[in-house]
Each structure stands twice: as structure tokens, then as C-alpha cells.
Amino acid sequence: MPKKTRSLSSTTRTTKEEYQIIQELRHEFRFSLMEILPYTTIKRSTFYYQAHRHEGKDNQELLQIIKSIKQQNPSYGYRPVTDELHRRGIKANHKRVSRLMRENGLSSQMYNRQTRKYNSAIGPQGKKAKNRLNRRFKTNRPYQKMVTDISEFRYGNMGQAERVYLSPIKDLYSGEIVSFNISDHPTTDLVMKPLSELINKRPLLNYRMTVHSDQGIQYQTNTWRQTLKKHHIFQSMSRRATCLDNAPMESFFHTMKTELYYEHHYQTKDKLIKVMTEWIEYYNQYRIRHILKGKTPIEYRNLALEKVA
């Protein structure tokens, strides 16, 4: 029997001290409460009373940390918050975190606001590629499956001329936005800049990359198709008017607009572009994802590349 247990019945110990020793023994030696209590001077009801008081204090301390995490990451649900706590060395069960967030009005809220979606399929039609990806969005290799699309953001008086277009390329392995471009017009140049950046930064691979898009006219041009062919990249396209074929990109736009666009109004183009750029940098470098085992997209990608280096 451990010395701590033999000395628990000392009359010089306070109830609080006995409670703390009992908890240490339960954690260290896996003793049940009923195995320890006969060696103490406190009753089971007293133990649970102390446990309730102690948990309340711990919960208040944990709640303050959760609030600070939510302030920095308003969209975080209980799982990303739990992952962030673990990254900080704080042990907390996801059920406990979920309860504290729910009881204190900290649960993540996602808006379902609908805005006019840019239709990239309007215009002269070119050559279409087959749907190689075919909704097989999972991959265990970085830079193997990439998706892209174009989305519209408005500012000022929200008029015809007061809008910008975002064209990102997302790696389905890590969720990282590997490259992106923001422009006043949805031209071929809008999509070519991030493609060129992707080609220049990708590491040497022993497998071919696939870039998937919708049937937008920018992706049917000779410039886009020939660039992919030149660099031995497979081209893949969604079926017409089937947004689920590019669901990961649609999901990214929804998250981005929910957090920085739907509930905000930007007077100037410069301000909107600055916020968009900073948010994408935050998304890549600091936004932890439960699906990535509590890592950020860049951390997860780097770990994979280190293994094959």
C-alpha cells in the first residue's frame, strides 16, 4: 500500500488536503474511490462535495481560456477549441469543452445567407475535360489533388463595378490554399497567376498532380489547358451545373464568406482585399482543423513532406 494511503487518516490534514491526495492516488495508481475511502477521515458525500467545488473552479479557469480562443477564432466549434487546448498543454475532454461552450453561449454559429454567385460558365465555350476527380476528394499525398474555382465579393455600394473576384487553388490533402489571386475582372489572367505559382512552388513528386475545376470558360481556354499539359498535370472538370463535384472549394468559400463577408460591409476595394488576404494567411498558418489531427494546413503539409524528404 503506498505511503500516501497509509497516512491519509492523519487528523492533522484538512478535508481539502485529503481530497487532493485521493485524486493523486486515483490518477497515479488507478485506485477506485471505494478502495481509498476506508483509509481517510472523510465520507463519500464530502468527497463529492469537494469534487464539485474543485470542478467549478477548474471550469471557470478553463472557460476563460476557451473565451480567449473563441475571441481569436470566432468560427471554432468545440472540437477545434479542444485541439487548441491540447496544443497549449491543457488536458480537457471534448465533451466538457462542448458543455461549457454551450452553457455560456460560445457555440459556433454558421450563417446560411445566400448571395449572388458568380457564374463562370457564361461566355464562349471551349474544350471540356472529363471528371477525373469524380468526387474522390480524399488523398494521402500532398499536391496530388487540387481544386479551384472563382467567387465574387462586393464592396462600396455593391454595384456592378464595385466587386472583386477571388481565384484560389486548394490542396485536398491539407486543405491549404496553396496560391490565390484577387482581381477586378474574372479573366483568364485571374486563374493563370495562381496556377503558375502552384507550378513554381510544388516539390518534386513521383506522382502526377490533378487540378479540378468547374466548367468555367477560364478553364476551357487553350492557355489553361496547354499549361497543364506542358507540366504533366491532369485536368479535371465538374459536370455542368453540379456544384457537389467541387464541394471542397464550395465549402471553403462558404466558410470564408461567413467569417469575413456576410456580416460585414467594406467601403473600399483596398480594405476588402486586405481583409481577404489576411484571412487566407490566417487560414493556412493558424487555423487548426480537427480532421488534420489538430494541425494547421501548413503544419500538416510540412509533416508529410518531411517524411518523403
Short mmCIF file of C-alpha atoms in Angstrom, two decimals:
data_model
loop_
_atom_site.label_atom_id
_atom_site.label_comp_id
_atom_site.label_asym_id
_atom_site.label_seq_id
_atom_site.Cartn_x
_atom_site.Cartn_y
_atom_site.Cartn_z
CA MET A 1 0.00 0.00 0.00
CA PRO A 2 1.52 3.43 -0.96
CA LYS A 3 2.71 5.63 1.92
CA LYS A 4 0.24 8.33 0.89
CA THR A 5 -2.64 5.93 1.51
CA ARG A 6 -1.31 4.80 4.91
CA SER A 7 -1.06 8.42 6.07
CA LEU A 8 -4.43 9.61 4.75
CA SER A 9 -6.19 9.15 8.08
CA SER A 10 -3.94 11.68 9.80
CA THR A 11 -6.05 14.05 11.89
CA THR A 12 -3.71 16.92 11.03
CA ARG A 13 -4.83 17.00 7.40
CA THR A 14 -7.64 19.23 6.22
CA THR A 15 -10.51 17.88 4.14
CA LYS A 16 -9.20 19.75 1.12
CA GLU A 17 -5.73 18.19 1.51
CA GLU A 18 -7.23 14.69 1.83
CA TYR A 19 -9.31 15.28 -1.32
CA GLN A 20 -6.19 16.31 -3.27
CA ILE A 21 -4.27 13.22 -2.11
CA ILE A 22 -7.17 10.96 -3.05
CA GLN A 23 -7.24 12.43 -6.55
CA GLU A 24 -3.48 11.97 -6.91
CA LEU A 25 -3.76 8.32 -5.87
CA ARG A 26 -6.64 7.66 -8.22
CA HIS A 27 -4.70 9.18 -11.11
CA GLU A 28 -1.31 7.63 -10.31
CA PHE A 29 -2.28 4.13 -9.13
CA ARG A 30 -5.73 3.74 -10.70
CA PHE A 31 -7.36 3.07 -7.31
CA SER A 32 -11.13 3.24 -7.16
CA LEU A 33 -12.72 5.66 -4.73
CA MET A 34 -14.10 2.81 -2.60
CA GLU A 35 -10.61 1.32 -2.22
CA ILE A 36 -9.23 4.59 -0.84
CA LEU A 37 -12.02 5.98 1.32
CA PRO A 38 -11.58 3.44 4.22
CA TYR A 39 -8.13 4.97 4.83
CA THR A 40 -9.49 8.52 5.08
CA THR A 41 -11.46 10.52 7.59
CA ILE A 42 -13.93 11.91 5.02
CA LYS A 43 -17.21 10.48 3.86
CA ARG A 44 -18.11 9.79 0.24
CA SER A 45 -20.63 12.66 0.24
CA THR A 46 -17.90 15.01 1.48
CA PHE A 47 -15.57 13.85 -1.27
CA TYR A 48 -18.16 14.57 -3.96
CA TYR A 49 -18.87 17.96 -2.42
CA GLN A 50 -15.16 18.82 -2.65
CA ALA A 51 -15.03 17.43 -6.19
CA HIS A 52 -17.94 19.68 -7.21
CA ARG A 53 -16.25 22.76 -5.73
CA HIS A 54 -12.93 21.88 -7.34
CA GLU A 55 -14.53 21.23 -10.74
CA GLY A 56 -16.34 24.55 -10.57
CA LYS A 57 -13.07 26.41 -10.02
CA ASP A 58 -11.35 24.44 -12.78
CA ASN A 59 -14.26 25.10 -15.14
CA GLN A 60 -14.04 28.85 -14.56
CA GLU A 61 -10.32 28.83 -15.35
CA LEU A 62 -10.90 26.67 -18.43
CA LEU A 63 -13.80 28.85 -19.55
CA GLN A 64 -11.61 31.96 -19.56
CA ILE A 65 -9.10 30.19 -21.82
CA ILE A 66 -11.90 28.99 -24.11
CA LYS A 67 -13.22 32.57 -24.35
CA SER A 68 -9.79 33.85 -25.40
CA ILE A 69 -9.54 31.12 -28.07
CA LYS A 70 -13.01 31.99 -29.39
CA GLN A 71 -12.14 35.67 -29.46
CA GLN A 72 -9.20 34.92 -31.74
CA ASN A 73 -11.08 32.27 -33.75
CA PRO A 74 -14.83 33.12 -33.71
CA SER A 75 -15.81 30.24 -36.00
CA TYR A 76 -14.19 27.50 -33.91
CA GLY A 77 -16.54 24.76 -32.71
CA TYR A 78 -15.86 22.62 -29.67
CA ARG A 79 -13.54 20.20 -31.47
CA PRO A 80 -11.08 22.85 -32.82
CA VAL A 81 -11.21 24.55 -29.39
CA THR A 82 -10.35 21.22 -27.73
CA ASP A 83 -7.49 20.72 -30.20
CA GLU A 84 -6.15 24.20 -29.42
CA LEU A 85 -6.31 23.48 -25.67
CA HIS A 86 -4.30 20.30 -26.23
CA ARG A 87 -1.75 22.28 -28.27
CA ARG A 88 -1.32 24.51 -25.21
CA GLY A 89 -0.77 21.51 -22.95
CA ILE A 90 -4.19 21.75 -21.30
CA LYS A 91 -5.98 18.45 -20.76
CA ALA A 92 -9.71 18.76 -21.42
CA ASN A 93 -12.26 16.25 -22.69
CA HIS A 94 -14.17 17.39 -25.79
CA LYS A 95 -17.49 16.67 -24.04
CA ARG A 96 -16.57 19.01 -21.21
CA VAL A 97 -15.49 21.71 -23.65
CA SER A 98 -18.71 21.29 -25.61
CA ARG A 99 -20.82 21.63 -22.44
CA LEU A 100 -19.00 24.75 -21.25
CA MET A 101 -19.31 26.39 -24.67
CA ARG A 102 -23.00 25.51 -24.94
CA GLU A 103 -23.84 26.72 -21.41
CA ASN A 104 -22.02 30.02 -21.98
CA GLY A 105 -23.30 30.82 -25.46
CA LEU A 106 -19.97 30.14 -27.15
CA SER A 107 -21.11 27.50 -29.63
CA SER A 108 -20.14 28.27 -33.21
CA GLN A 109 -22.88 29.74 -35.40
CA MET A 110 -22.79 29.39 -39.18
CA TYR A 111 -24.87 31.76 -41.26
CA ASN A 112 -26.74 30.47 -44.26
CA ARG A 113 -27.03 33.75 -46.08
CA GLN A 114 -27.20 33.40 -49.85
CA THR A 115 -25.60 35.90 -52.23
CA ARG A 116 -25.44 36.05 -55.97
CA LYS A 117 -22.89 33.51 -57.15
CA TYR A 118 -20.56 34.33 -59.99
CA ASN A 119 -21.32 32.10 -62.98
CA SER A 120 -18.03 31.34 -64.71
CA ALA A 121 -19.74 29.21 -67.37
CA ILE A 122 -21.22 32.23 -69.16
CA GLY A 123 -19.32 33.05 -72.34
CA PRO A 124 -17.84 31.33 -75.38
CA GLN A 125 -17.41 27.61 -74.82
CA GLY A 126 -14.16 25.76 -75.36
CA LYS A 127 -12.95 22.24 -74.82
CA LYS A 128 -14.15 20.48 -71.68
CA ALA A 129 -12.21 17.89 -69.70
CA LYS A 130 -13.62 14.74 -68.14
CA ASN A 131 -14.35 14.50 -64.43
CA ARG A 132 -11.22 12.64 -63.31
CA LEU A 133 -11.72 13.50 -59.64
CA ASN A 134 -15.32 12.26 -59.63
CA ARG A 135 -15.89 13.33 -56.00
CA ARG A 136 -12.94 11.27 -54.75
CA PHE A 137 -11.78 14.10 -52.52
CA LYS A 138 -9.59 12.11 -50.11
CA THR A 139 -5.87 11.67 -50.68
CA ASN A 140 -2.86 10.70 -48.55
CA ARG A 141 -0.41 12.70 -50.65
CA PRO A 142 0.20 16.46 -50.73
CA TYR A 143 -0.05 18.20 -54.10
CA GLN A 144 -1.84 15.24 -55.65
CA LYS A 145 -5.43 16.55 -55.83
CA MET A 146 -6.01 20.28 -56.19
CA VAL A 147 -9.31 22.11 -56.62
CA THR A 148 -10.03 25.64 -57.79
CA ASP A 149 -12.91 27.98 -58.53
CA ILE A 150 -13.85 31.68 -58.72
CA SER A 151 -16.01 33.62 -56.26
CA GLU A 152 -17.29 37.20 -56.28
CA PHE A 153 -17.00 39.73 -53.41
CA ARG A 154 -18.65 43.17 -53.42
CA TYR A 155 -17.80 46.42 -51.63
CA GLY A 156 -18.88 50.07 -51.51
CA ASN A 157 -22.41 50.46 -52.87
CA MET A 158 -22.34 46.81 -54.05
CA GLY A 159 -22.80 47.97 -57.66
CA GLN A 160 -21.80 46.35 -60.92
CA ALA A 161 -18.35 47.94 -60.91
CA GLU A 162 -17.73 47.52 -57.19
CA ARG A 163 -16.67 43.92 -56.97
CA VAL A 164 -13.55 41.77 -56.97
CA TYR A 165 -13.02 38.12 -57.85
CA LEU A 166 -11.05 35.54 -55.89
CA SER A 167 -9.40 32.54 -57.54
CA PRO A 168 -7.73 30.16 -55.02
CA ILE A 169 -6.19 26.72 -55.50
CA LYS A 170 -6.72 24.33 -52.61
CA ASP A 171 -4.78 21.16 -51.79
CA LEU A 172 -7.22 18.43 -50.77
CA TYR A 173 -4.54 16.72 -48.66
CA SER A 174 -4.10 19.51 -46.12
CA GLY A 175 -6.82 21.99 -47.05
CA GLU A 176 -4.12 24.60 -47.64
CA ILE A 177 -4.77 27.43 -50.08
CA VAL A 178 -1.54 26.93 -51.97
CA SER A 179 -1.98 30.01 -54.16
CA PHE A 180 -4.61 32.61 -54.99
CA ASN A 181 -5.28 35.77 -56.95
CA ILE A 182 -7.71 38.67 -56.48
CA SER A 183 -8.66 40.82 -59.47
CA ASP A 184 -11.28 43.30 -60.70
CA HIS A 185 -12.24 41.06 -63.60
CA PRO A 186 -12.79 37.28 -63.97
CA THR A 187 -10.39 36.92 -66.89
CA THR A 188 -8.06 34.10 -67.82
CA ASP A 189 -5.25 36.03 -66.11
CA LEU A 190 -7.16 35.73 -62.84
CA VAL A 191 -6.80 31.94 -62.83
CA MET A 192 -3.41 31.72 -64.54
CA LYS A 193 -1.48 33.56 -61.83
CA PRO A 194 -2.28 31.08 -59.02
CA LEU A 195 -1.71 28.16 -61.41
CA SER A 196 1.76 29.47 -62.30
CA GLU A 197 2.53 30.00 -58.63
CA LEU A 198 1.43 26.44 -57.84
CA ILE A 199 3.65 25.01 -60.58
CA ASN A 200 6.66 27.01 -59.37
CA LYS A 201 6.33 26.05 -55.70
CA ARG A 202 5.35 22.38 -55.95
CA PRO A 203 8.12 19.97 -54.88
CA LEU A 204 9.48 17.13 -57.00
CA LEU A 205 6.85 14.39 -56.97
CA ASN A 206 6.83 10.78 -58.06
CA TYR A 207 3.13 11.04 -58.95
CA ARG A 208 1.10 13.34 -61.19
CA MET A 209 -0.99 16.19 -59.94
CA THR A 210 -4.65 16.70 -60.83
CA VAL A 211 -6.27 20.16 -60.90
CA HIS A 212 -10.06 20.11 -60.74
CA SER A 213 -12.42 23.00 -61.58
CA ASP A 214 -15.94 23.64 -62.78
CA GLN A 215 -16.70 24.22 -66.47
CA GLY A 216 -15.91 27.93 -66.31
CA ILE A 217 -14.74 29.47 -69.56
CA GLN A 218 -11.38 30.36 -68.00
CA TYR A 219 -10.65 26.65 -67.55
CA GLN A 220 -11.63 25.83 -71.15
CA THR A 221 -9.10 28.20 -72.74
CA ASN A 222 -6.05 26.96 -74.60
CA THR A 223 -3.83 28.88 -72.18
CA TRP A 224 -5.11 26.95 -69.16
CA ARG A 225 -5.28 23.56 -70.87
CA GLN A 226 -1.88 23.78 -72.55
CA THR A 227 -0.17 24.96 -69.36
CA LEU A 228 -1.48 21.91 -67.51
CA LYS A 229 -0.43 19.63 -70.35
CA LYS A 230 3.05 21.16 -70.55
CA HIS A 231 3.69 20.46 -66.88
CA HIS A 232 2.17 16.94 -66.96
CA ILE A 233 -0.82 17.88 -64.81
CA PHE A 234 -4.14 16.11 -65.26
CA GLN A 235 -7.12 18.38 -65.90
CA SER A 236 -10.46 17.51 -64.32
CA MET A 237 -13.84 19.25 -64.59
CA SER A 238 -17.13 19.03 -62.74
CA ARG A 239 -20.23 18.08 -64.62
CA ARG A 240 -22.25 21.06 -65.77
CA ALA A 241 -24.28 22.77 -63.00
CA THR A 242 -23.17 20.18 -60.42
CA CYS A 243 -21.59 22.11 -57.56
CA LEU A 244 -21.16 18.97 -55.41
CA ASP A 245 -18.48 17.81 -57.86
CA ASN A 246 -16.36 20.63 -56.41
CA ALA A 247 -17.74 20.54 -52.86
CA PRO A 248 -14.41 21.23 -51.03
CA MET A 249 -14.00 24.53 -52.87
CA GLU A 250 -17.63 25.49 -52.29
CA SER A 251 -17.15 24.71 -48.60
CA PHE A 252 -14.08 26.93 -48.41
CA PHE A 253 -15.91 29.88 -49.97
CA HIS A 254 -18.82 29.39 -47.58
CA THR A 255 -16.52 29.40 -44.54
CA MET A 256 -14.60 32.43 -45.75
CA LYS A 257 -17.68 34.48 -46.57
CA THR A 258 -19.39 33.52 -43.32
CA GLU A 259 -16.45 34.77 -41.28
CA LEU A 260 -15.44 37.94 -43.07
CA TYR A 261 -18.10 38.92 -45.61
CA TYR A 262 -21.75 38.15 -44.88
CA GLU A 263 -21.96 40.14 -41.65
CA HIS A 264 -19.60 42.91 -42.75
CA HIS A 265 -19.57 45.75 -45.24
CA TYR A 266 -16.40 47.14 -46.80
CA GLN A 267 -16.41 50.67 -48.16
CA THR A 268 -13.29 50.39 -50.29
CA LYS A 269 -11.70 47.78 -52.52
CA ASP A 270 -8.35 48.10 -50.77
CA LYS A 271 -9.89 47.34 -47.39
CA LEU A 272 -11.75 44.30 -48.74
CA ILE A 273 -8.66 42.89 -50.47
CA LYS A 274 -6.55 43.44 -47.33
CA VAL A 275 -9.04 41.55 -45.16
CA MET A 276 -9.33 38.71 -47.70
CA THR A 277 -5.56 38.33 -47.97
CA GLU A 278 -5.03 38.36 -44.20
CA TRP A 279 -7.82 35.83 -43.67
CA ILE A 280 -6.31 33.36 -46.15
CA GLU A 281 -2.92 33.70 -44.44
CA TYR A 282 -4.59 33.06 -41.08
CA TYR A 283 -6.48 30.06 -42.53
CA ASN A 284 -3.25 28.47 -43.74
CA GLN A 285 -0.93 29.25 -40.86
CA TYR A 286 -3.03 29.39 -37.70
CA ARG A 287 -6.43 27.75 -38.22
CA ILE A 288 -6.22 24.30 -36.65
CA ARG A 289 -8.51 21.60 -38.00
CA HIS A 290 -9.72 18.54 -36.14
CA ILE A 291 -9.59 16.49 -39.35
CA LEU A 292 -5.85 17.28 -39.56
CA LYS A 293 -5.27 15.89 -36.05
CA GLY A 294 -5.20 19.34 -34.52
CA LYS A 295 -2.68 20.74 -37.02
CA THR A 296 -2.90 23.77 -39.27
CA PRO A 297 -2.90 23.18 -43.06
CA ILE A 298 0.73 24.27 -43.43
CA GLU A 299 1.87 22.18 -40.44
CA TYR A 300 0.13 19.12 -41.84
CA ARG A 301 1.64 19.61 -45.29
CA ASN A 302 5.15 20.13 -43.90
CA LEU A 303 4.93 16.94 -41.83
CA ALA A 304 4.08 14.95 -44.96
CA LEU A 305 6.92 16.47 -46.99
CA GLU A 306 9.41 15.78 -44.18
CA LYS A 307 8.51 12.08 -44.30
CA VAL A 308 9.28 11.80 -48.02
CA ALA A 309 12.35 14.05 -47.96
#
